[in-house]
Short mmCIF file of C-alpha atoms in Angstrom, two decimals:
data_model
loop_
_atom_site.label_atom_id
_atom_site.label_comp_id
_atom_site.label_asym_id
_atom_site.label_seq_id
_atom_site.Cartn_x
_atom_site.Cartn_y
_atom_site.Cartn_z
CA MET A 546 173.84 60.73 35.19
CA HIS A 547 173.92 61.35 38.91
CA GLU A 548 177.31 59.70 39.36
CA PHE A 549 179.00 62.96 40.31
CA GLY A 550 176.55 63.59 43.15
CA ILE A 551 176.68 60.06 44.50
CA THR A 552 180.47 59.90 44.12
CA SER A 553 180.84 63.08 46.18
CA ARG A 554 178.92 61.24 48.92
CA ILE A 555 181.29 58.27 48.51
CA VAL A 556 184.30 60.59 48.88
CA ASN A 557 182.76 62.30 51.93
CA THR A 558 182.01 58.92 53.53
CA VAL A 559 185.63 57.83 53.12
CA LEU A 560 186.96 61.22 54.29
CA GLN A 561 184.85 60.93 57.42
CA ALA A 562 186.11 57.39 58.12
CA ALA A 563 189.68 58.59 57.49
CA ALA A 564 189.23 61.48 59.92
CA GLU A 565 187.91 59.08 62.57
CA HIS A 566 191.03 56.98 62.12
CA LYS A 567 193.31 60.01 62.05
CA SER A 568 194.58 58.85 58.68
CA THR A 569 196.87 61.04 56.59
CA GLN A 570 196.55 59.20 53.28
CA VAL A 571 193.96 56.88 51.76
CA LEU A 572 195.44 54.28 49.42
CA GLU A 573 192.49 52.21 48.27
CA VAL A 574 188.69 52.27 48.48
CA GLU A 575 186.42 49.28 47.88
CA LEU A 576 183.00 49.95 46.41
CA LEU A 577 180.15 47.59 45.47
CA ILE A 578 177.67 48.68 42.80
CA GLY A 579 174.48 46.75 42.02
CA ARG A 580 173.67 46.18 38.37
CA LEU A 581 170.08 47.33 38.83
CA THR A 582 171.16 50.82 39.90
CA PHE A 583 171.50 53.59 37.35
CA LEU A 584 175.13 54.10 38.25
CA ASN A 585 177.71 53.70 35.52
CA PRO A 586 180.93 52.38 37.15
CA ALA A 587 183.15 54.12 34.55
CA GLN A 588 181.58 57.47 35.38
CA VAL A 589 181.87 56.81 39.11
CA GLN A 590 185.56 56.07 38.56
CA TYR A 591 186.06 59.29 36.59
CA SER A 592 184.14 61.40 39.12
CA TYR A 593 186.14 59.83 41.93
CA GLU A 594 189.44 60.89 40.41
CA LEU A 595 188.20 64.47 40.04
CA LEU A 596 186.69 64.66 43.52
CA ALA A 597 189.69 63.04 45.21
CA ARG A 598 192.02 65.81 44.00
CA GLY A 599 193.31 68.03 46.75
CA THR A 600 192.15 65.60 49.48
CA ILE A 601 193.90 62.74 51.26
CA LEU A 602 192.15 60.48 48.73
CA GLU A 603 194.17 61.91 45.84
CA GLY A 604 196.01 59.17 43.97
CA SER A 605 194.11 56.37 45.72
CA THR A 606 192.69 53.42 43.82
CA LEU A 607 188.95 52.95 43.66
CA ILE A 608 188.12 49.27 43.26
CA ILE A 609 184.59 48.77 41.97
CA GLU A 610 182.96 45.36 42.20
CA GLU A 611 179.63 44.88 40.46
CA ILE A 612 176.90 42.63 41.81
CA GLU A 613 174.14 40.95 39.78
CA GLY A 614 170.48 41.69 40.34
CA ALA A 615 168.19 39.17 42.03
CA VAL A 616 164.45 39.10 42.59
CA ARG A 617 162.16 37.16 44.92
CA CYS A 618 158.66 36.08 43.95
CA MET A 619 156.11 37.52 46.34
CA LYS A 620 153.83 34.53 45.69
CA CYS A 621 156.06 31.43 45.73
CA GLN A 622 159.10 33.06 47.41
CA ARG A 623 161.44 31.65 44.74
CA ILE A 624 164.63 33.66 44.21
CA ASN A 625 165.90 34.23 40.67
CA SER A 626 169.03 36.01 39.60
CA LEU A 627 169.04 38.53 36.75
CA LYS A 628 172.40 37.66 35.31
CA LEU A 629 173.82 40.26 32.97
CA PRO A 630 174.63 38.73 29.58
CA PRO A 631 178.17 39.07 28.19
CA GLN A 632 177.19 41.92 25.85
CA GLY A 633 176.72 44.10 28.92
CA CYS A 634 172.98 44.77 28.75
CA TYR A 635 169.82 42.77 29.34
CA ASP A 636 168.51 42.14 25.83
CA PRO A 637 165.80 40.97 25.84
CA PHE A 638 165.11 42.18 29.35
CA PRO A 639 163.98 39.42 31.70
CA SER A 640 160.27 39.91 32.37
CA PHE A 641 159.78 41.31 35.85
CA CYS A 642 157.75 38.39 37.09
CA CYS A 643 158.49 34.97 38.51
CA PRO A 644 159.64 32.58 35.74
CA GLU A 645 158.13 29.68 37.71
CA CYS A 646 154.67 30.89 38.71
CA GLY A 647 154.26 34.28 36.96
CA GLY A 648 153.82 36.12 40.28
CA SER A 649 155.01 39.65 40.97
CA VAL A 650 158.57 39.92 42.20
CA GLU A 651 160.56 42.30 44.37
CA ILE A 652 164.21 43.24 43.98
CA ILE A 653 166.36 41.75 46.71
CA GLN A 654 169.80 42.39 45.22
CA GLY A 655 171.30 44.75 42.67
CA LYS A 656 170.40 48.17 44.09
CA GLU A 657 173.56 48.53 46.16
CA CYS A 658 176.04 51.37 46.28
CA LEU A 659 178.07 50.12 49.20
CA VAL A 660 181.32 51.65 50.41
CA LYS A 661 182.81 48.45 51.83
CA GLY A 662 186.06 49.72 53.24
CA ALA A 663 189.37 51.44 52.61
CA LYS A 664 193.10 51.02 53.08
CA MET A 665 194.70 54.03 54.67
CA ILE A 666 197.85 55.16 56.43
CA MET B 806 194.66 51.10 64.84
CA ARG B 807 197.87 53.01 64.18
CA LYS B 808 200.85 51.94 62.10
CA PHE B 809 201.59 48.42 63.27
CA PRO B 810 204.99 47.19 62.17
CA GLY B 811 204.77 44.60 59.42
CA ASN B 812 201.93 46.18 57.47
CA ASN B 813 203.87 49.30 56.46
CA GLY B 814 201.53 51.38 58.55
CA VAL B 815 198.58 50.54 56.32
CA ASP B 816 195.28 49.99 58.09
CA LYS B 817 192.36 48.24 56.46
CA ILE B 818 189.20 49.96 57.63
CA LYS B 819 185.68 48.56 57.34
CA ILE B 820 183.13 51.20 56.38
CA GLU B 821 180.09 49.18 55.14
CA LYS B 822 177.94 52.18 54.30
CA ASP B 823 175.38 51.85 51.50
CA LEU B 824 174.61 55.27 50.08
CA LEU B 825 171.51 54.22 48.18
CA LEU B 826 170.19 52.36 51.24
CA ASP B 827 170.78 55.63 53.12
CA GLN B 828 168.46 57.28 50.62
CA GLN B 829 165.80 54.66 51.31
CA MET B 830 166.11 55.26 55.04
CA LEU B 831 165.80 59.03 54.58
CA ALA B 832 162.75 58.41 52.40
CA ALA B 833 161.27 56.17 55.11
CA GLU B 834 161.70 59.02 57.60
CA ASN B 835 159.77 61.32 55.26
CA ARG B 836 157.04 58.70 55.05
CA ARG B 837 156.80 58.55 58.83
CA ILE B 838 156.40 62.34 59.00
CA LEU B 839 153.67 62.23 56.32
CA ASP B 840 151.85 59.37 58.02
CA ARG B 841 151.91 61.17 61.35
CA PHE B 842 149.92 64.00 59.74
CA ASN B 843 147.89 61.61 57.57
CA VAL B 844 149.20 63.28 54.41
CA LYS B 845 149.54 61.24 51.20
CA MET B 846 152.35 62.00 48.76
CA ILE B 847 152.74 61.06 45.09
CA ASP B 848 156.08 61.31 43.27
CA ILE B 849 155.53 62.18 39.60
CA MET B 850 158.49 61.40 37.37
CA GLY B 851 159.17 61.49 33.66
CA SER B 852 161.41 62.89 30.93
CA VAL B 853 161.49 66.56 30.03
CA GLY B 854 158.33 67.49 28.14
CA THR B 855 156.17 64.43 28.80
CA GLY B 856 153.51 66.63 30.43
CA LYS B 857 154.11 66.20 34.15
CA THR B 858 153.01 69.75 34.97
CA SER B 859 149.97 69.50 32.69
CA LEU B 860 149.04 66.21 34.33
CA ILE B 861 149.33 67.75 37.80
CA GLN B 862 147.17 70.69 36.70
CA GLN B 863 144.49 68.29 35.51
CA VAL B 864 144.71 66.05 38.59
CA VAL B 865 144.46 69.14 40.81
CA LYS B 866 141.30 70.16 38.92
CA GLN B 867 139.81 66.69 39.51
CA LEU B 868 140.66 66.50 43.19
CA LYS B 869 140.86 69.94 44.70
CA SER B 870 137.25 70.09 45.84
CA ASN B 871 137.80 66.99 48.01
CA TYR B 872 141.46 67.25 49.00
CA ARG B 873 143.67 70.02 50.33
CA ILE B 874 146.51 69.75 47.82
CA VAL B 875 150.05 71.13 47.86
CA VAL B 876 152.44 70.74 44.90
CA ILE B 877 156.23 70.63 45.01
CA ASN B 878 157.90 71.39 41.67
CA GLY B 879 161.46 70.31 40.98
CA ASP B 880 163.48 71.89 38.18
CA LEU B 881 167.06 72.88 37.58
CA ASP B 882 166.01 76.48 37.18
CA THR B 883 163.03 78.88 36.97
CA THR B 884 159.71 79.05 38.82
CA ILE B 885 157.67 78.50 35.64
CA ASP B 886 156.04 75.31 36.96
CA GLN B 887 155.31 76.82 40.37
CA GLU B 888 153.50 79.69 38.63
CA ARG B 889 151.57 77.30 36.36
CA ILE B 890 150.41 75.23 39.31
CA GLY B 891 149.75 78.33 41.44
CA SER B 892 147.29 79.47 38.78
CA CYS B 893 145.20 76.35 39.56
CA GLY B 894 144.46 77.73 43.02
CA VAL B 895 146.68 75.47 45.14
CA ASP B 896 149.94 76.19 46.96
CA ALA B 897 153.04 75.33 44.96
CA TYR B 898 156.62 75.23 46.21
CA GLN B 899 159.55 75.32 43.79
CA ILE B 900 162.80 73.43 44.35
CA ASN B 901 165.62 74.51 42.04
CA THR B 902 168.30 71.84 42.01
CA GLY B 903 170.83 73.84 40.00
CA LYS B 904 172.62 70.89 38.44
CA GLU B 905 171.15 67.82 40.09
CA CYS B 906 169.12 65.56 37.81
CA HIS B 907 166.66 64.41 40.49
CA LEU B 908 165.02 65.39 43.76
CA ASP B 909 166.06 63.47 46.83
CA ALA B 910 164.60 62.71 50.24
CA VAL B 911 166.61 65.43 51.99
CA THR B 912 165.48 68.22 49.65
CA VAL B 913 161.87 67.10 50.02
CA ARG B 914 162.26 66.98 53.81
CA GLY B 915 163.24 70.66 53.70
CA MET B 916 159.98 71.37 51.88
CA LEU B 917 157.90 69.30 54.30
CA LYS B 918 159.14 71.64 57.05
CA GLN B 919 157.72 74.63 55.17
CA ILE B 920 154.36 73.07 54.35
CA ASN B 921 151.55 73.23 56.91
CA LEU B 922 151.00 69.46 57.06
CA GLU B 923 148.05 69.76 59.41
CA GLN B 924 146.17 71.64 56.70
CA THR B 925 147.20 69.28 53.87
CA ASP B 926 145.74 65.99 52.58
CA LEU B 927 147.77 65.37 49.45
CA ILE B 928 151.21 66.42 48.20
CA LEU B 929 152.00 66.02 44.50
CA VAL B 930 155.72 66.14 43.80
CA GLU B 931 156.86 66.93 40.30
CA ASN B 932 160.36 65.50 40.03
CA VAL B 933 163.08 66.96 37.80
CA GLY B 934 162.49 66.12 34.12
CA ASN B 935 164.47 62.92 33.74
CA LEU B 936 163.41 59.37 32.92
CA ILE B 937 166.23 57.57 34.68
CA CYS B 938 167.92 59.21 37.67
CA PRO B 939 164.94 59.87 39.98
CA VAL B 940 164.25 56.11 40.07
CA ASP B 941 167.29 55.56 42.34
CA PHE B 942 166.15 58.27 44.77
CA PRO B 943 162.91 57.49 46.60
CA LEU B 944 161.33 60.47 48.35
CA GLY B 945 159.07 58.59 50.74
CA ALA B 946 155.99 58.98 48.54
CA HIS B 947 153.04 56.56 48.85
CA ARG B 948 152.92 56.24 45.07
CA ARG B 949 155.44 56.72 42.30
CA LEU B 950 154.02 57.55 38.89
CA MET B 951 156.06 57.56 35.70
CA VAL B 952 154.73 59.81 32.94
CA ILE B 953 155.72 59.00 29.38
CA SER B 954 154.19 60.32 26.17
CA VAL B 955 153.76 59.14 22.61
CA THR B 956 156.04 61.92 21.35
CA GLU B 957 159.02 60.01 22.74
CA GLY B 958 158.35 57.38 20.10
CA PRO B 959 157.24 53.76 20.27
CA TYR B 960 160.27 52.22 22.01
CA VAL B 961 160.56 54.20 25.24
CA ALA B 962 159.59 51.29 27.53
CA ARG B 963 161.60 48.64 25.69
CA LYS B 964 164.72 50.81 25.72
CA HIS B 965 164.52 51.50 29.45
CA PRO B 966 163.40 48.21 31.01
CA ALA B 967 165.20 48.74 34.30
CA VAL B 968 163.17 51.92 34.80
CA PHE B 969 159.78 50.34 34.09
CA MET B 970 160.63 47.29 36.15
CA GLU B 971 160.31 49.54 39.22
CA MET B 972 157.17 51.43 38.16
CA GLU B 973 153.79 50.19 39.33
CA TYR B 974 151.97 53.24 37.89
CA VAL B 975 152.62 54.56 34.38
CA ALA B 976 150.68 57.26 32.51
CA ILE B 977 150.98 57.48 28.73
CA ASN B 978 150.26 61.10 27.84
CA LYS B 979 149.46 62.84 24.54
CA THR B 980 147.47 59.87 23.24
CA ASP B 981 145.59 62.39 21.04
CA LEU B 982 148.83 62.63 19.03
CA ALA B 983 149.37 58.87 18.71
CA ALA B 984 148.25 58.68 15.08
CA VAL B 985 150.40 61.65 14.01
CA MET B 986 153.38 60.15 15.82
CA ASN B 987 152.65 56.73 14.33
CA VAL B 988 152.75 55.20 17.80
CA ASP B 989 150.52 52.28 18.77
CA VAL B 990 149.46 52.95 22.37
CA GLY B 991 148.33 49.33 22.77
CA GLU B 992 151.82 48.16 21.91
CA LEU B 993 153.38 50.58 24.43
CA ILE B 994 151.08 49.15 27.10
CA ARG B 995 152.08 45.60 26.10
CA ASP B 996 155.77 46.56 26.32
CA ILE B 997 155.31 48.00 29.81
CA LYS B 998 153.33 44.98 31.02
CA GLY B 999 155.89 42.70 29.39
CA ILE B 1000 158.52 44.21 31.64
CA ARG B 1001 156.35 44.36 34.74
CA VAL B 1002 153.37 42.08 34.75
CA ASN B 1003 151.41 43.98 37.42
CA ALA B 1004 152.06 47.51 36.06
CA ARG B 1005 149.00 49.76 35.99
CA VAL B 1006 149.07 51.74 32.79
CA TYR B 1007 146.78 54.72 32.10
CA PRO B 1008 146.55 56.24 28.61
CA ILE B 1009 145.69 59.94 29.02
CA SER B 1010 145.52 63.16 27.09
CA CYS B 1011 146.06 66.27 29.20
CA ARG B 1012 145.21 68.47 26.20
CA GLN B 1013 141.85 66.79 25.59
CA GLN B 1014 141.38 66.00 29.30
CA GLY B 1015 140.97 62.30 28.58
CA GLY B 1016 141.57 59.44 31.01
CA LEU B 1017 142.49 61.71 33.92
CA GLY B 1018 139.58 60.76 36.16
CA ASP B 1019 140.58 57.08 36.03
CA LEU B 1020 144.19 57.96 36.73
CA ALA B 1021 143.37 60.22 39.69
CA THR B 1022 141.07 57.54 41.16
CA ALA B 1023 143.69 54.82 40.70
CA LEU B 1024 146.44 56.89 42.31
CA LEU B 1025 144.40 57.42 45.45
CA GLU B 1026 142.90 53.93 45.65
CA ASP B 1027 143.93 52.05 48.83
CA ILE B 1028 146.63 54.60 49.46
#
């Protein structure tokens, strides 16, 4: 739901990088989104197209790569991935505890919204 | 970095900026400010109508003789909540987000500048009514509490596992209506603990003032 707000920060981040490089046109932007965020890549894509209009990002391609979630057990330190099933949602949701020892876990991957880089002229 | 021949003038630029990590860093700065003044902050989240304001009113009643409390109310529009909290005899500050579905660390920082932190022990933040979005935007609070209620039906935890995965503290409000709503509170608790084994779940009724003492104590324990 907050894709528009976060995408405007993405656009501003790229515009700032483009200004630093005295670029006149951005061609491509690479973005990484973690699957444990509440960001819907399709809505980010749509917001990007709207927000890019009238800027040097207009017409550029936004490439979104998604990254799986992973958790680490705070007791036995074991790392487990939360792989998204093919149907696109976790059903049933993996219990948020260590499958090995039942300990509490912390998220170590999947909360990213990383602007990796951009191609520009 | 300009227009080398052979690459058609295209430069590949590394940016490597994580916007959600930025939010965490801004939240950490808020925490440092709060800790400097020894002020504790609790972020209270939940859908529209779960009873966040009522819960804050009740918690204020429980705690105001021992703590100097300030409340920050987040809403798209109106100062209704600020007025409701103000009537409890504590200072309330309203943030109107216009269209944003959540508060963020920067907006809260603006409020921290207005609050006399030297004269404050506890800040209760009422986030914008929304079950999902505020989860991605930490404010720097010492505790995050999710408020749900039985009027959202029996499946609210199961349908939003990625939300409850991140919530250590959950209050289930309106338990006095559980029978009318045909909701089994025990099952809701099992759902929440099934998602997060160490979740602390507090059934409450703001209307009948039930369970609020336990919740207030738990929120401030070892904070």
